[in-house]
Short mmCIF file of C-alpha atoms in Angstrom, two decimals:
data_model
loop_
_atom_site.label_atom_id
_atom_site.label_comp_id
_atom_site.label_asym_id
_atom_site.label_seq_id
_atom_site.Cartn_x
_atom_site.Cartn_y
_atom_site.Cartn_z
CA MET A 104 -93.50 97.80 46.00
CA SER A 105 -92.14 95.94 43.10
CA VAL A 106 -90.84 92.38 43.32
CA LYS A 107 -87.19 93.63 42.77
CA LYS A 108 -87.41 96.00 45.67
CA GLU A 109 -88.87 93.43 47.95
CA ASN A 110 -86.08 90.95 47.17
CA ASN A 111 -83.41 93.70 47.85
CA PHE A 112 -85.07 94.55 51.10
CA TYR A 113 -85.16 90.88 52.22
CA GLN A 114 -81.49 90.44 51.27
CA ASN A 115 -80.47 93.47 53.24
CA LEU A 116 -82.50 92.40 56.09
CA GLN A 117 -80.67 89.05 56.17
CA LEU A 118 -77.27 90.60 55.91
CA TYR A 119 -77.99 92.98 58.74
CA ARG A 120 -79.16 90.05 61.08
CA ARG A 121 -76.08 88.15 60.30
CA LEU A 122 -73.67 91.02 61.00
CA ASN A 123 -75.55 91.54 64.32
CA ARG A 124 -75.19 88.01 65.45
CA LEU A 125 -71.52 87.97 64.45
CA LEU A 126 -71.01 91.00 66.68
CA LEU A 127 -72.81 89.49 69.65
CA ILE A 128 -70.61 86.29 69.30
CA THR A 129 -67.44 88.16 69.14
CA LYS A 130 -68.30 90.21 72.18
CA ARG A 131 -69.17 87.02 74.26
CA ARG A 132 -65.94 85.39 73.14
CA ARG A 133 -63.94 88.33 74.30
CA ARG A 134 -65.65 88.46 77.66
CA GLN A 135 -64.96 84.76 78.16
CA GLU A 136 -61.31 85.23 77.34
CA ILE A 137 -60.97 88.15 80.02
CA VAL A 138 -59.68 86.45 83.22
CA PRO A 139 -60.90 88.45 86.31
CA ALA A 140 -57.92 90.00 87.97
CA ALA A 141 -59.46 89.75 91.45
CA VAL A 142 -62.62 89.28 93.20
CA GLU A 143 -62.70 93.04 93.67
CA CYS A 144 -64.23 93.76 90.19
CA SER A 145 -64.69 97.42 89.66
CA THR A 146 -68.10 98.69 89.34
CA ALA A 147 -67.30 100.39 86.18
CA THR A 148 -66.61 97.12 84.25
CA MET A 149 -69.90 95.67 85.63
CA ASN A 150 -71.85 98.55 84.29
CA LYS A 151 -70.24 98.42 81.00
CA GLU A 152 -71.33 94.74 80.68
CA GLU A 153 -74.83 95.73 81.59
CA GLU A 154 -74.87 98.22 78.99
CA GLU A 155 -73.63 95.76 76.53
CA GLU A 156 -76.45 93.42 77.37
CA GLU A 157 -79.14 96.03 77.20
CA GLU A 158 -77.62 97.16 73.75
CA ASP A 159 -78.03 93.39 72.62
CA LYS A 160 -81.61 93.43 73.65
CA ARG A 161 -82.34 96.63 71.82
CA ASN A 162 -80.76 95.12 68.75
CA GLU A 163 -82.81 92.01 69.03
CA LEU A 164 -86.02 94.13 69.34
CA ARG A 165 -85.03 96.10 66.15
CA SER A 166 -84.59 92.92 64.34
CA GLU A 167 -88.08 91.59 65.41
CA LYS A 168 -89.55 94.92 64.44
CA THR A 169 -87.85 94.59 60.92
CA MET A 170 -89.11 90.92 60.58
CA THR A 171 -92.58 91.82 61.39
CA THR A 172 -92.56 94.68 59.01
CA PHE A 173 -91.17 92.50 56.20
CA ARG A 174 -93.97 89.85 56.87
CA MET A 175 -96.62 92.49 56.58
CA ARG A 176 -94.96 93.75 53.35
CA ALA A 177 -94.69 90.30 52.00
CA TRP A 178 -98.33 89.59 52.77
CA GLN A 179 -99.41 92.85 51.10
CA ALA A 180 -97.38 91.84 47.99
CA PHE A 181 -99.02 88.40 47.94
CA LYS A 182 -102.52 89.90 48.07
CA GLU A 183 -101.44 92.26 45.38
CA GLN A 184 -100.34 89.36 43.23
CA LEU A 185 -103.64 87.46 43.84
CA LYS A 186 -105.62 90.44 42.73
CA SER A 187 -103.35 90.59 39.68
CA ILE A 188 -104.20 86.97 38.79
CA ALA A 189 -107.91 87.49 39.62
CA LYS A 190 -108.05 90.25 37.03
CA HIS A 191 -106.99 87.72 34.22
CA PRO A 192 -108.38 84.31 35.22
CA ALA A 193 -109.35 81.29 33.24
CA VAL A 194 -112.75 81.55 35.01
CA HIS A 195 -113.63 84.79 33.57
CA GLY A 196 -116.41 85.51 35.84
CA VAL A 197 -114.18 85.82 38.74
CA VAL A 198 -112.98 89.17 37.30
CA SER A 199 -116.42 90.76 37.72
CA ILE A 200 -116.75 89.43 41.26
CA VAL A 201 -113.49 90.55 42.52
CA ASP A 202 -113.25 93.79 40.80
CA ARG A 203 -114.35 96.68 43.22
CA ASP A 204 -115.44 98.82 40.24
CA VAL A 205 -118.27 96.47 39.20
CA ALA A 206 -121.77 96.96 40.49
CA ALA A 207 -123.11 94.48 43.06
CA SER A 208 -125.95 93.34 40.79
CA PHE A 209 -123.35 92.37 38.16
CA LYS A 210 -121.36 90.66 40.64
CA ALA A 211 -124.52 88.61 41.48
CA MET A 212 -125.24 87.87 37.96
CA TRP A 213 -121.70 86.70 37.29
CA LEU A 214 -121.98 84.44 40.35
CA LEU A 215 -125.10 82.95 39.12
CA PHE A 216 -123.41 82.10 35.82
CA ILE A 217 -120.46 80.53 37.58
CA LEU A 218 -122.71 78.40 39.52
CA ILE A 219 -124.70 77.22 36.51
CA SER A 220 -121.32 76.55 34.58
CA TRP A 221 -119.95 74.48 37.39
CA SER A 222 -123.33 72.70 37.80
CA MET A 223 -123.05 71.76 34.12
CA SER A 224 -119.49 70.55 34.56
CA PHE A 225 -120.41 68.36 37.39
CA TYR A 226 -123.28 66.96 35.54
CA VAL A 227 -121.15 66.17 32.31
CA ILE A 228 -118.19 64.65 34.54
CA SER A 229 -120.61 62.46 36.58
CA ASN A 230 -121.98 61.18 33.28
CA LEU A 231 -118.54 60.50 31.95
CA ILE A 232 -117.60 58.56 35.01
CA LEU A 233 -121.02 56.69 34.97
CA ALA A 234 -120.27 55.79 31.28
CA TYR A 235 -116.79 54.37 32.14
CA THR A 236 -118.13 52.25 35.14
CA ARG A 237 -120.47 50.60 32.80
CA TYR A 238 -117.33 49.18 31.01
CA PRO A 239 -118.55 49.30 27.47
CA VAL A 240 -116.40 47.52 24.72
CA LYS A 241 -115.79 48.03 21.09
CA SER A 242 -115.83 45.02 18.74
CA THR A 243 -113.20 44.95 16.02
CA PHE A 244 -113.84 42.50 13.20
CA ARG A 245 -111.13 41.69 10.66
CA ILE A 246 -110.43 39.22 7.94
CA ALA A 247 -107.10 37.46 7.90
CA HIS A 248 -105.48 35.06 5.61
CA GLU A 249 -103.44 32.11 6.19
CA PRO A 250 -101.74 30.15 3.36
CA LYS A 251 -101.33 26.99 5.50
CA ARG A 252 -104.24 26.28 7.81
CA LEU A 253 -104.40 23.66 10.61
CA PHE A 254 -106.94 21.30 9.97
CA PRO A 255 -109.48 20.80 12.82
CA ALA A 256 -110.06 17.66 14.73
CA VAL A 257 -112.82 15.68 13.21
CA SER A 258 -114.95 12.94 15.27
CA ILE A 259 -117.06 10.30 13.54
CA CYS A 260 -119.72 8.38 15.52
CA ASN A 261 -122.29 5.95 14.21
CA LEU A 262 -125.81 7.25 15.00
CA CYS A 263 -126.47 3.66 16.17
CA PRO A 264 -124.55 3.41 19.50
CA TYR A 265 -124.59 -0.53 19.56
CA ASP A 266 -124.18 -3.12 17.09
CA GLY A 267 -127.39 -5.07 17.13
CA ALA A 268 -125.75 -8.18 15.61
CA TYR A 269 -123.61 -8.61 18.72
CA SER A 270 -125.98 -7.02 21.19
CA TYR A 271 -128.99 -8.90 20.22
CA SER A 272 -129.36 -11.00 23.55
CA ASP A 273 -128.81 -7.77 25.55
CA ILE A 274 -131.54 -6.07 23.57
CA GLU A 275 -134.21 -8.79 24.00
CA SER A 276 -133.15 -9.18 27.83
CA VAL A 277 -133.62 -5.43 28.41
CA ALA A 278 -137.07 -5.44 26.70
CA ASN A 279 -138.26 -8.53 28.64
CA GLU A 280 -136.88 -7.39 32.02
CA ASN A 281 -138.70 -4.04 31.80
CA ASN A 282 -141.80 -5.45 29.95
CA VAL A 283 -141.44 -2.97 27.17
CA SER A 284 -143.14 -3.64 23.80
CA ALA A 285 -143.43 -1.76 20.73
CA PRO A 286 -146.62 0.38 20.82
CA LEU A 287 -148.79 2.01 18.26
CA SER A 288 -146.97 4.18 15.55
CA SER A 289 -148.43 7.22 17.28
CA SER A 290 -146.18 6.78 20.40
CA LEU A 291 -143.39 4.87 18.41
CA TYR A 292 -140.70 7.61 18.82
CA SER A 293 -141.17 7.68 22.72
CA TYR A 294 -140.75 3.89 22.52
CA VAL A 295 -137.58 4.11 20.69
CA GLU A 296 -136.19 6.74 23.01
CA LEU A 297 -137.03 4.66 26.05
CA MET A 298 -135.51 1.44 24.60
CA ASP A 299 -132.39 3.49 23.53
CA ALA A 300 -131.86 4.88 27.12
CA LEU A 301 -132.42 1.40 28.70
CA LEU A 302 -129.97 -0.17 26.47
CA LYS A 303 -127.38 2.35 27.06
CA THR A 304 -128.05 2.07 30.81
CA ARG A 305 -127.57 -1.66 30.58
CA PHE A 306 -124.09 -1.48 28.79
CA GLU A 307 -122.78 1.26 31.14
CA ALA A 308 -124.15 -0.66 34.31
CA THR A 309 -122.29 -3.75 32.94
CA LYS A 310 -119.11 -1.81 32.56
CA GLN A 311 -119.51 -0.27 35.99
CA SER A 312 -120.06 -3.94 37.68
CA MET A 313 -117.65 -5.90 35.38
CA PRO A 314 -114.26 -4.26 34.92
CA SER A 315 -113.51 -7.01 32.39
CA PHE A 316 -116.41 -6.04 30.28
CA ASP A 317 -115.23 -4.41 27.08
CA ILE A 318 -117.84 -1.91 25.96
CA TYR A 319 -115.92 -1.28 22.76
CA THR A 320 -117.11 -4.74 21.28
CA GLN A 321 -120.79 -3.63 21.76
CA SER A 322 -120.64 -0.88 19.20
CA PHE A 323 -119.31 -0.55 15.61
CA TYR A 324 -115.61 -0.83 15.02
CA LEU A 325 -113.87 1.68 12.74
CA SER A 326 -112.83 -1.31 10.57
CA GLN A 327 -116.51 -2.15 10.01
CA MET A 328 -117.45 1.50 9.14
CA LEU A 329 -114.32 2.74 7.17
CA VAL A 330 -114.62 1.91 3.68
CA GLY A 331 -112.27 4.68 2.36
CA CYS A 332 -110.27 7.56 3.73
CA GLU A 333 -108.13 10.39 1.96
CA PHE A 334 -106.73 13.61 3.15
CA ASN A 335 -105.01 15.98 0.76
CA GLY A 336 -105.35 13.27 -1.85
CA LEU A 337 -103.31 10.82 0.22
CA LYS A 338 -104.84 7.61 1.58
CA CYS A 339 -105.43 7.44 5.40
CA ASN A 340 -106.29 4.43 7.36
CA GLU A 341 -107.62 3.23 10.88
CA SER A 342 -104.11 4.17 12.38
CA ASP A 343 -104.84 7.84 11.84
CA PHE A 344 -107.91 7.85 14.26
CA TYR A 345 -108.30 7.78 17.88
CA TRP A 346 -111.04 5.95 19.76
CA TYR A 347 -113.05 7.24 22.56
CA HIS A 348 -116.47 6.21 24.23
CA ASP A 349 -119.45 8.29 24.15
CA TYR A 350 -122.71 7.53 26.13
CA ASN A 351 -124.98 8.52 23.40
CA PHE A 352 -123.17 7.17 20.29
CA GLY A 353 -120.92 4.48 21.49
CA ASN A 354 -117.65 4.22 19.69
CA CYS A 355 -116.47 7.40 18.12
CA PHE A 356 -113.18 8.04 16.35
CA ARG A 357 -111.30 11.15 16.22
CA PHE A 358 -109.27 12.16 13.15
CA ASN A 359 -106.29 14.82 13.58
CA GLY A 360 -106.50 14.83 17.29
CA ARG A 361 -104.28 13.17 19.94
CA ASP A 362 -106.82 12.68 22.87
CA GLY A 363 -108.19 9.14 23.51
CA GLU A 364 -107.06 5.75 23.02
CA GLN A 365 -105.37 4.26 19.90
CA THR A 366 -108.00 2.92 17.48
CA ARG A 367 -108.60 -0.82 17.64
CA SER A 368 -109.89 -3.09 15.04
CA ASP A 369 -111.08 -6.32 16.58
CA ASN A 370 -108.06 -7.06 18.81
CA SER A 371 -105.43 -5.02 16.91
CA VAL A 372 -103.83 -1.98 18.08
CA TYR A 373 -102.92 0.79 15.78
CA ILE A 374 -100.44 3.48 16.72
CA PRO A 375 -100.91 6.92 14.95
CA SER A 376 -98.14 7.54 12.51
CA SER A 377 -98.75 11.20 11.76
CA SER A 378 -98.77 14.45 13.60
CA LEU A 379 -101.44 17.13 13.32
CA ARG A 380 -102.46 17.79 9.63
CA SER A 381 -102.83 21.09 7.67
CA GLN A 382 -104.68 22.08 4.56
CA VAL A 383 -102.93 24.24 2.10
CA LYS A 384 -105.84 24.72 -0.65
CA PRO A 385 -109.38 25.44 -0.35
CA GLY A 386 -112.03 22.78 -1.58
CA TRP A 387 -113.18 19.38 -0.78
CA GLU A 388 -110.16 17.84 -2.92
CA SER A 389 -107.66 18.85 -0.49
CA GLY A 390 -109.62 18.15 2.72
CA LEU A 391 -110.84 15.03 4.42
CA ARG A 392 -112.74 12.48 2.44
CA LEU A 393 -114.51 9.56 4.18
CA GLU A 394 -116.54 6.80 2.62
CA LEU A 395 -118.52 4.94 5.49
CA TYR A 396 -120.77 2.14 6.01
CA SER A 397 -123.42 2.67 8.70
CA GLY A 398 -124.46 -1.04 9.22
CA ALA A 399 -127.12 -3.53 7.94
CA GLN A 400 -130.47 -2.26 8.76
CA PRO A 401 -132.41 -5.57 9.53
CA THR A 402 -129.75 -6.86 12.21
CA GLN A 403 -127.23 -4.18 13.03
CA GLN A 404 -129.48 -1.14 12.97
CA GLN A 405 -132.28 -1.54 15.84
CA TYR A 406 -134.26 0.64 17.81
CA LEU A 407 -133.55 3.57 15.64
CA TYR A 408 -135.42 6.08 13.52
CA LYS A 409 -132.66 7.40 11.55
CA VAL A 410 -129.50 6.04 9.97
CA GLY A 411 -126.20 7.75 9.32
CA PHE A 412 -123.23 9.29 11.16
CA ARG A 413 -122.59 12.05 13.61
CA VAL A 414 -119.91 14.41 12.80
CA ILE A 415 -118.15 16.75 15.17
CA VAL A 416 -115.57 19.55 14.00
CA HIS A 417 -113.78 20.95 17.00
CA ASN A 418 -110.55 22.48 18.10
CA GLN A 419 -107.88 20.02 19.35
CA SER A 420 -107.57 21.71 22.74
CA VAL A 421 -111.24 21.16 23.76
CA ARG A 422 -113.24 18.06 24.67
CA PRO A 423 -116.10 17.54 22.09
CA PHE A 424 -119.59 16.81 23.11
CA PRO A 425 -121.20 14.93 20.11
CA ASP A 426 -124.83 15.30 21.43
CA GLU A 427 -124.46 19.18 21.29
CA ASP A 428 -121.67 20.02 19.00
CA GLY A 429 -122.25 17.73 16.19
CA ILE A 430 -124.35 17.34 13.04
CA ASP A 431 -126.12 14.40 11.49
CA VAL A 432 -125.01 13.17 8.15
CA PRO A 433 -127.71 10.83 6.48
CA ALA A 434 -126.99 7.54 4.67
CA GLY A 435 -127.36 7.44 0.79
CA LYS A 436 -125.98 11.10 0.43
CA GLU A 437 -122.68 12.61 -0.31
CA THR A 438 -122.30 15.49 2.31
CA ASN A 439 -120.08 18.49 1.71
CA ILE A 440 -119.16 20.20 4.85
CA GLY A 441 -117.38 23.43 4.22
CA ILE A 442 -115.36 24.99 7.20
CA ALA A 443 -115.26 28.73 8.18
CA ARG A 444 -113.07 29.34 11.13
CA SER A 445 -113.31 32.36 13.39
CA PHE A 446 -111.52 33.51 16.51
CA VAL A 447 -113.38 35.46 19.39
CA SER A 448 -111.49 37.24 22.00
CA ARG A 449 -113.54 38.83 24.77
CA LEU A 450 -112.57 41.07 27.61
CA PRO A 451 -112.82 39.45 31.16
CA ARG A 452 -114.38 41.15 34.23
CA PRO A 453 -115.24 43.91 34.73
CA TYR A 454 -115.97 44.28 31.00
CA SER A 455 -117.86 40.88 30.68
CA ASN A 456 -118.66 37.79 32.74
CA CYS A 457 -116.47 35.62 30.64
CA ILE A 458 -113.70 33.27 32.00
CA THR A 459 -110.04 33.40 30.60
CA GLU A 460 -108.61 30.81 32.85
CA LEU A 461 -110.38 29.11 35.65
CA ASP A 462 -107.80 29.89 38.47
CA GLU A 463 -108.49 29.91 42.01
CA SER A 464 -109.87 33.49 42.10
CA GLU A 465 -112.23 32.86 39.33
CA ALA A 466 -113.38 29.52 40.99
CA GLU A 467 -114.51 31.53 44.17
CA ARG A 468 -117.21 33.27 42.01
CA SER A 469 -119.60 30.20 42.53
CA ASP A 470 -119.82 26.66 43.98
CA MET A 471 -120.26 25.38 40.43
CA LEU A 472 -117.00 26.88 39.37
CA ARG A 473 -115.17 25.41 42.06
CA ILE A 474 -116.42 21.97 41.24
CA VAL A 475 -115.53 22.47 37.49
CA ARG A 476 -111.97 23.55 38.47
CA ASP A 477 -111.45 20.39 40.60
CA LYS A 478 -112.50 18.24 37.61
CA ILE A 479 -110.35 20.25 35.18
CA ILE A 480 -107.41 19.48 37.49
CA SER A 481 -108.30 15.87 38.13
CA GLN A 482 -109.29 14.92 34.62
CA GLN A 483 -106.36 16.83 33.13
CA LEU A 484 -108.46 18.78 30.67
CA TYR A 485 -106.90 21.57 28.55
CA THR A 486 -109.05 24.59 29.56
CA TYR A 487 -112.43 25.76 30.87
CA GLN A 488 -115.36 24.90 28.80
CA GLN A 489 -118.84 26.39 29.20
CA ASN A 490 -120.34 23.14 27.94
CA TYR A 491 -118.47 21.06 30.64
CA CYS A 492 -119.74 23.34 33.43
CA LEU A 493 -123.34 23.17 32.35
CA LYS A 494 -123.18 19.39 32.34
CA VAL A 495 -121.93 19.57 35.78
CA CYS A 496 -125.00 21.70 36.70
CA TYR A 497 -127.39 19.42 34.85
CA SER A 498 -125.95 16.44 36.61
CA LEU A 499 -126.40 18.03 40.07
CA TYR A 500 -129.92 18.78 39.20
CA TYR A 501 -130.72 15.34 37.95
CA THR A 502 -129.24 13.81 41.14
CA ARG A 503 -131.14 16.05 43.31
CA LYS A 504 -134.51 15.08 41.43
CA CYS A 505 -133.88 11.42 41.26
CA ALA A 506 -131.44 10.65 44.10
CA CYS A 507 -129.18 8.69 41.29
CA THR A 508 -126.61 9.68 38.89
CA SER A 509 -127.29 9.58 35.08
CA PHE A 510 -124.82 7.26 33.20
CA SER A 511 -124.75 9.82 30.56
CA LEU A 512 -122.95 12.15 32.85
CA ALA A 513 -120.83 9.49 34.69
CA PHE A 514 -117.70 10.79 33.09
CA LEU A 515 -117.81 13.94 35.39
CA ASP A 516 -117.17 11.86 38.48
CA LEU A 517 -118.60 14.42 40.69
CA ASN A 518 -118.05 12.33 43.90
CA THR A 519 -121.61 13.17 45.41
CA SER A 520 -123.46 11.17 47.92
CA SER A 521 -125.04 9.52 44.90
CA SER A 522 -122.21 9.14 42.81
CA ASN A 523 -122.11 5.30 43.20
CA ASN A 524 -125.92 5.22 42.89
CA TYR A 525 -126.34 5.15 39.14
CA CYS A 526 -129.74 5.21 37.60
CA ARG A 527 -130.40 1.71 36.50
CA SER A 528 -134.03 0.81 36.71
CA LEU A 529 -136.77 1.76 34.35
CA GLN A 530 -138.31 3.92 37.02
CA ASP A 531 -134.71 5.91 37.37
CA VAL A 532 -134.73 6.21 33.54
CA GLU A 533 -138.22 7.63 33.49
CA CYS A 534 -137.46 9.93 36.43
CA LEU A 535 -134.36 11.27 34.43
CA GLU A 536 -136.51 11.91 31.28
CA ARG A 537 -139.02 13.90 33.56
CA ALA A 538 -136.20 15.83 35.18
CA GLU A 539 -134.80 16.77 31.85
CA VAL A 540 -138.15 18.16 30.78
CA GLU A 541 -138.63 20.02 34.04
CA LEU A 542 -135.00 21.45 33.70
CA LEU A 543 -135.71 22.75 30.09
CA ASN A 544 -138.94 24.35 31.24
CA SER A 545 -137.99 25.97 34.43
CA GLY A 546 -135.84 28.76 35.69
CA ASP A 547 -133.19 26.38 36.93
CA ILE A 548 -131.52 26.11 33.50
CA GLU A 549 -130.97 29.80 33.55
CA GLN A 550 -129.31 29.58 36.80
CA CYS A 551 -126.96 27.05 35.27
CA TYR A 552 -125.98 29.47 32.61
CA ALA A 553 -125.51 32.13 35.10
CA ALA A 554 -123.23 29.96 37.03
CA CYS A 555 -121.38 28.84 33.89
CA PRO A 556 -120.15 32.06 32.05
CA VAL A 557 -118.75 31.69 28.39
CA GLU A 558 -115.27 31.42 27.53
CA CYS A 559 -113.32 34.58 26.78
CA THR A 560 -111.23 33.19 24.06
CA LYS A 561 -112.77 30.51 21.70
CA VAL A 562 -112.21 28.91 18.24
CA ASN A 563 -115.56 28.62 16.29
CA TYR A 564 -116.07 26.53 13.40
CA GLU A 565 -119.09 27.49 11.15
CA LEU A 566 -120.17 24.63 8.93
CA GLU A 567 -121.78 24.88 5.66
CA LYS A 568 -123.51 21.74 4.42
CA SER A 569 -124.60 20.51 1.14
CA TRP A 570 -125.80 17.26 -0.28
CA SER A 571 -125.99 15.06 -3.43
CA SER A 572 -127.29 11.74 -4.00
CA TYR A 573 -124.88 8.91 -3.33
CA PRO A 574 -123.94 6.39 -4.95
CA SER A 575 -124.77 6.32 -8.63
CA GLU A 576 -125.87 2.87 -9.97
CA TRP A 577 -122.74 2.90 -11.91
CA TYR A 578 -120.46 3.47 -8.66
CA ALA A 579 -122.59 1.12 -6.63
CA LYS A 580 -121.10 -1.81 -8.95
CA GLY A 581 -117.74 -0.84 -7.62
CA VAL A 582 -118.94 -0.57 -4.17
CA ARG A 583 -120.46 -4.10 -4.39
CA GLU A 584 -117.11 -5.53 -5.44
CA ASN A 585 -115.45 -4.00 -2.24
CA ALA A 586 -114.26 -7.11 -0.43
CA THR A 587 -115.01 -5.80 3.11
CA LEU A 588 -118.52 -4.44 2.29
CA PHE A 589 -119.35 -7.65 0.30
CA ASN A 590 -118.50 -9.85 3.40
CA TYR A 591 -120.57 -7.64 5.75
CA TYR A 592 -123.65 -7.78 3.31
CA ASN A 593 -123.22 -11.63 3.05
CA ILE A 594 -123.11 -11.96 6.83
CA PHE A 595 -126.02 -9.63 7.77
CA TYR A 596 -128.25 -10.06 4.80
CA ASP A 597 -130.28 -13.08 3.49
CA GLN A 598 -128.01 -15.26 1.46
CA THR A 599 -130.78 -16.00 -1.17
CA TYR A 600 -131.65 -12.41 -1.31
CA LEU A 601 -127.99 -11.43 -2.12
CA TYR A 602 -127.24 -14.31 -4.45
CA ASP A 603 -126.11 -11.72 -6.96
CA GLY A 604 -124.71 -9.47 -4.48
CA PRO A 605 -126.13 -6.77 -2.59
CA THR A 606 -128.77 -4.56 -4.50
CA TYR A 607 -128.29 -0.95 -5.46
CA GLU A 608 -131.02 0.02 -2.84
CA ILE A 609 -129.19 -1.81 -0.08
CA ILE A 610 -125.96 -0.18 -0.78
CA LYS A 611 -127.58 3.13 -1.07
CA SER A 612 -129.33 2.82 2.33
CA THR A 613 -126.04 1.66 4.22
CA THR A 614 -123.18 3.81 2.82
CA SER A 615 -122.36 7.59 2.67
CA VAL A 616 -119.52 9.90 1.69
CA ILE A 617 -118.47 12.71 3.66
CA ASN A 618 -116.12 15.71 2.51
CA ILE A 619 -114.84 17.96 5.19
CA PHE A 620 -112.68 20.93 4.05
CA TYR A 621 -112.01 24.57 4.53
CA LYS A 622 -113.94 26.47 2.03
CA THR A 623 -111.56 29.45 2.12
CA MET A 624 -108.18 30.04 3.50
CA ARG A 625 -109.41 33.28 5.25
CA TYR A 626 -110.57 33.43 8.65
CA SER A 627 -112.25 36.09 10.80
CA VAL A 628 -111.06 37.53 14.16
CA LEU A 629 -113.39 39.36 16.55
CA THR A 630 -111.58 41.39 19.13
CA GLU A 631 -113.07 43.37 22.05
CA THR A 632 -111.23 46.51 23.35
CA PRO A 633 -112.39 48.97 26.00
CA LEU A 634 -114.65 51.64 24.42
CA ILE A 635 -113.56 54.20 27.03
CA PRO A 636 -110.15 53.56 28.30
CA LEU A 637 -108.88 55.21 31.47
CA GLN A 638 -106.72 57.77 29.78
CA SER A 639 -109.65 58.75 27.68
CA LEU A 640 -111.76 59.27 30.74
CA ILE A 641 -109.20 61.58 32.17
CA SER A 642 -108.62 63.51 28.88
CA ASN A 643 -112.57 64.00 28.68
CA ILE A 644 -112.78 65.24 32.21
CA GLY A 645 -109.90 67.72 31.47
CA SER A 646 -111.74 68.97 28.39
CA CYS A 647 -114.84 69.42 30.24
CA LEU A 648 -113.16 71.66 33.01
CA ALA A 649 -111.58 73.66 30.20
CA LEU A 650 -114.89 74.18 28.56
CA PHE A 651 -116.96 75.31 31.48
CA ALA A 652 -114.25 76.93 33.67
#
């Protein structure tokens, strides 16, 4: 029976049933409207009603039979339709399996082919899902150009963390109290490192016990070090720098950054007068040029094996760590530092272990991150830094080994049971040195890196350095006539030795020039994107099903 005939049959059946029901309702209403004339109802009337009821029952039976017949015919039509679909399927082997004219052996062969095809489809789809759950990434590298480039923050520190001319009494006291004397040259380096740690510990301990103690006066002032300063060809001075204290380098001064205290020169306070600077042209002529004085070696430079400055180039939004992020610039050289800026943007979990923002959910990943998040909030840091997290891990390790807190990490303020018990004695300092060696040569440092993921977004500054001899003998004559330098040379050197002014050798050993600039106005951007997005996975699964089905 065709689909059209079936539809006509179904419509006629529905019309018949409606008419039958309407007839029954009409008859019942008529019976209800007839009022019995008397209790003595005739037998003929009753028989007539019984006949009508029997007729209704027969009509209902006919309707049920008709409906049953329709259902059977509809089911038969549905099976015929399935057979028609099976004869022209997307899974071509099904035709041979359901076709009665195909031999059983061929049906078995087609069944085997279908099972193999479905197995291959399952294998490929499972591999696609496994590849997606590995969360691979695609790295895109591009070069962009910026005509006006924000200049990074630049921090300058003297490699000598204390001014020996003002700290001489403390230096002698530390050596006598700890019974430390200069050994043979074979172990002189270890002696210098030990004395350096003891001196720093003395100053930090005095600062902790005497709030009135001004640690700024124990190190070099910017007015002592800064001989000349230019940016974009314009003069700059002490008011363009911010001061902050670093355990390893003493007084440090940040240019083009707003974090820290206002730079002081003796008792004067300078208020920075400019906002963040930008460089509009590549090359050293439009960058930052600093001419610096490192201090007199006989008196100011003591317990050191190198002379010069520590330079840290960093983004304004991060806290610099000079001991890890900086580079050394020697005295007697003109150092050119060319900057190449790059941006890195990684994908967070599940694609990597990096951290975009250390919120509450991210801090639950480890106890270390919870501590770091509390410190970021309490110390009002800009953002999460892996180096900061690592220093927290190191500090906890040193405290566990030596039962005291290192002054070098006192800025963390971890509030541990040993937070007020700083490492002060010679035994404590030696314990810290041993603990540091153990950490570097054990698996604990790997645990620190595992607990402190990298940042998802970071600005990197790659530094390219070159040197030339500084100053020339001709230029040294002009430096000799600099009033500030001449005054310091007369104070810290033998007067008879400097009767005609400082010699060329003295000037060369105590001064240096640093040029910091963008070497190009281009910058690189490295961006990660998912290698297999979810929509690609769904598309690949659909393609696989179409291929093997």
